[in-house]
Amino acid sequence: MYIPFSELPPQARLWVYQASRPFTEAEQTEIKPLMERFATDWSSHGKGLQASAELLHNRFLVLANNEEATAASGCSIDKSVSFVKELEQKFGVSFFDRTQLAFLKDEQVQLVSMQELKSKVAAGEIDQNSLYFDTLINNYGELQNAWPKPAGSSWLSRYF
């Protein structure tokens, strides 16, 4: 069962997928109904999930489920991964490259490779206050209250 993203409870579980590039306006128009259809049909052991999906900052695909209503099973999570892989194929984008970190700078999402991170920190281009899109967040409340969040408040804190 689809529920609007803005109506998710704070404890709703999230899966955040970062695209390797921003989506164009035409692609966003095309992808949004696909995401809503997936969320509408998403189920666990034959029981519909209270699910939603959203594309944030033209780059982050966020799938959500109200776990208090019905928990996502391993099979339903596999279905969501298959859906994301289908989107990769359709739009020629990667959602599974974990070597790219996303920061918000001058109102734009900027990617920094893991290889570049230490040098950017040393040069002062990234510091503990740099806003980081942590794709490891796991609930809607975190997304609403602290996303992006200062890099020093994330797993990146060890670099400062």
Short mmCIF file of C-alpha atoms in Angstrom, two decimals:
data_model
loop_
_atom_site.label_atom_id
_atom_site.label_comp_id
_atom_site.label_asym_id
_atom_site.label_seq_id
_atom_site.Cartn_x
_atom_site.Cartn_y
_atom_site.Cartn_z
CA MET A 1 0.00 0.00 0.00
CA TYR A 2 1.49 3.30 -1.08
CA ILE A 3 1.61 6.16 1.40
CA PRO A 4 2.90 9.64 0.54
CA PHE A 5 6.52 10.11 1.55
CA SER A 6 5.69 13.14 3.69
CA GLU A 7 3.24 11.05 5.71
CA LEU A 8 5.71 8.38 6.81
CA PRO A 9 6.10 7.93 10.57
CA PRO A 10 9.52 8.86 12.01
CA GLN A 11 10.40 5.21 12.65
CA ALA A 12 9.74 4.12 9.03
CA ARG A 13 12.70 2.15 7.73
CA LEU A 14 14.67 3.62 4.82
CA TRP A 15 16.94 2.33 2.11
CA VAL A 16 18.91 5.12 0.40
CA TYR A 17 20.50 4.59 -3.01
CA GLN A 18 22.83 7.25 -4.39
CA ALA A 19 22.85 7.65 -8.16
CA SER A 20 26.16 8.13 -9.95
CA ARG A 21 24.76 11.23 -11.63
CA PRO A 22 21.79 13.54 -11.22
CA PHE A 23 18.59 12.69 -13.05
CA THR A 24 17.39 15.05 -15.75
CA GLU A 25 13.95 16.62 -15.46
CA ALA A 26 12.63 14.27 -18.15
CA GLU A 27 14.06 11.24 -16.30
CA GLN A 28 12.52 12.42 -13.02
CA THR A 29 9.13 12.69 -14.72
CA GLU A 30 9.57 9.13 -15.97
CA ILE A 31 10.96 7.58 -12.78
CA LYS A 32 8.45 8.97 -10.27
CA PRO A 33 5.45 6.88 -11.42
CA LEU A 34 7.70 3.79 -11.54
CA MET A 35 8.70 4.38 -7.93
CA GLU A 36 5.10 4.92 -6.84
CA ARG A 37 3.98 1.75 -8.64
CA PHE A 38 6.75 -0.24 -6.97
CA ALA A 39 5.81 1.10 -3.52
CA THR A 40 2.14 0.34 -4.19
CA ASP A 41 2.87 -3.27 -5.18
CA TRP A 42 5.69 -3.96 -2.68
CA SER A 43 4.74 -6.80 -0.36
CA SER A 44 6.16 -9.19 2.19
CA HIS A 45 4.87 -12.78 2.16
CA GLY A 46 1.80 -11.67 0.24
CA LYS A 47 0.95 -8.84 2.61
CA GLY A 48 1.20 -5.31 1.22
CA LEU A 49 3.74 -3.03 2.86
CA GLN A 50 2.98 0.55 3.93
CA ALA A 51 5.63 1.80 1.56
CA SER A 52 6.75 4.93 -0.17
CA ALA A 53 9.50 6.05 -2.52
CA GLU A 54 11.02 9.42 -3.26
CA LEU A 55 13.79 10.91 -5.38
CA LEU A 56 15.66 13.52 -3.37
CA HIS A 57 18.09 16.15 -4.66
CA ASN A 58 17.69 14.67 -8.17
CA ARG A 59 20.08 11.92 -7.12
CA PHE A 60 18.97 9.86 -4.11
CA LEU A 61 16.39 7.12 -4.50
CA VAL A 62 14.81 6.51 -1.11
CA LEU A 63 12.57 3.49 -0.50
CA ALA A 64 10.66 3.40 2.77
CA ASN A 65 8.46 1.05 4.74
CA ASN A 66 6.47 1.51 7.92
CA GLU A 67 7.86 -1.51 9.76
CA GLU A 68 5.33 -1.15 12.57
CA ALA A 69 2.55 -2.09 10.15
CA THR A 70 4.37 -4.88 8.30
CA ALA A 71 8.07 -5.67 8.42
CA ALA A 72 9.96 -6.13 5.17
CA SER A 73 11.21 -9.70 4.76
CA GLY A 74 14.39 -10.84 3.06
CA CYS A 75 12.38 -11.66 -0.06
CA SER A 76 10.74 -8.24 -0.15
CA ILE A 77 14.12 -6.55 0.28
CA ASP A 78 15.43 -8.68 -2.60
CA LYS A 79 12.49 -7.38 -4.68
CA SER A 80 13.48 -3.81 -3.88
CA VAL A 81 17.09 -4.45 -4.93
CA SER A 82 15.83 -5.98 -8.18
CA PHE A 83 13.71 -2.87 -8.75
CA VAL A 84 16.72 -0.60 -8.19
CA LYS A 85 18.79 -2.71 -10.60
CA GLU A 86 16.03 -2.38 -13.22
CA LEU A 87 16.19 1.41 -12.80
CA GLU A 88 19.97 1.25 -13.27
CA GLN A 89 19.51 -0.53 -16.59
CA LYS A 90 16.69 1.72 -17.78
CA PHE A 91 18.43 5.01 -16.96
CA GLY A 92 22.09 4.08 -17.43
CA VAL A 93 23.03 5.01 -13.89
CA SER A 94 24.70 3.20 -11.00
CA PHE A 95 23.10 3.05 -7.55
CA PHE A 96 25.58 0.66 -5.95
CA ASP A 97 28.94 2.48 -6.18
CA ARG A 98 29.92 2.94 -2.53
CA THR A 99 33.25 4.59 -3.42
CA GLN A 100 31.61 7.97 -4.05
CA LEU A 101 30.63 10.21 -1.14
CA ALA A 102 28.08 12.97 -1.59
CA PHE A 103 28.38 16.39 0.03
CA LEU A 104 26.18 19.47 -0.17
CA LYS A 105 28.21 22.48 -1.23
CA ASP A 106 26.75 25.75 -2.52
CA GLU A 107 23.29 24.09 -2.71
CA GLN A 108 24.67 21.44 -5.09
CA VAL A 109 25.41 17.75 -4.53
CA GLN A 110 29.09 17.14 -5.11
CA LEU A 111 30.66 13.70 -5.26
CA VAL A 112 34.07 12.98 -3.77
CA SER A 113 35.75 9.63 -4.28
CA MET A 114 37.06 7.75 -1.25
CA GLN A 115 40.54 8.10 -2.78
CA GLU A 116 40.23 11.90 -2.79
CA LEU A 117 38.80 12.23 0.70
CA LYS A 118 42.05 12.45 2.72
CA SER A 119 43.58 15.03 0.41
CA LYS A 120 40.40 17.15 0.44
CA VAL A 121 40.35 17.03 4.25
CA ALA A 122 44.06 17.94 4.39
CA ALA A 123 43.46 20.87 2.01
CA GLY A 124 40.55 22.08 4.14
CA GLU A 125 38.01 21.57 1.35
CA ILE A 126 36.10 19.12 3.56
CA ASP A 127 35.91 19.53 7.32
CA GLN A 128 33.79 18.24 10.18
CA ASN A 129 31.09 20.81 9.38
CA SER A 130 30.81 19.87 5.68
CA LEU A 131 27.31 18.60 5.00
CA TYR A 132 27.40 14.90 4.11
CA PHE A 133 24.59 12.77 2.66
CA ASP A 134 24.97 9.67 4.80
CA THR A 135 23.27 6.86 2.89
CA LEU A 136 23.54 4.68 6.01
CA ILE A 137 20.65 6.45 7.74
CA ASN A 138 17.91 3.97 8.42
CA ASN A 139 14.72 5.82 9.37
CA TYR A 140 12.55 8.68 8.20
CA GLY A 141 13.06 10.68 11.40
CA GLU A 142 16.83 10.80 10.78
CA LEU A 143 16.22 11.90 7.21
CA GLN A 144 13.94 14.73 8.36
CA ASN A 145 16.14 15.90 11.22
CA ALA A 146 19.73 15.35 10.12
CA TRP A 147 20.18 14.83 6.40
CA PRO A 148 22.53 15.97 5.16
CA LYS A 149 24.45 16.10 8.41
CA PRO A 150 27.85 17.45 9.41
CA ALA A 151 30.53 14.99 8.33
CA GLY A 152 31.93 15.04 11.87
CA SER A 153 28.65 13.53 13.11
CA SER A 154 28.88 10.58 10.74
CA TRP A 155 31.20 7.63 10.25
CA LEU A 156 33.54 10.13 8.52
CA SER A 157 34.45 11.63 11.92
CA ARG A 158 37.61 9.49 12.01
CA TYR A 159 39.06 11.66 9.23
CA PHE A 160 39.03 14.84 11.37
#
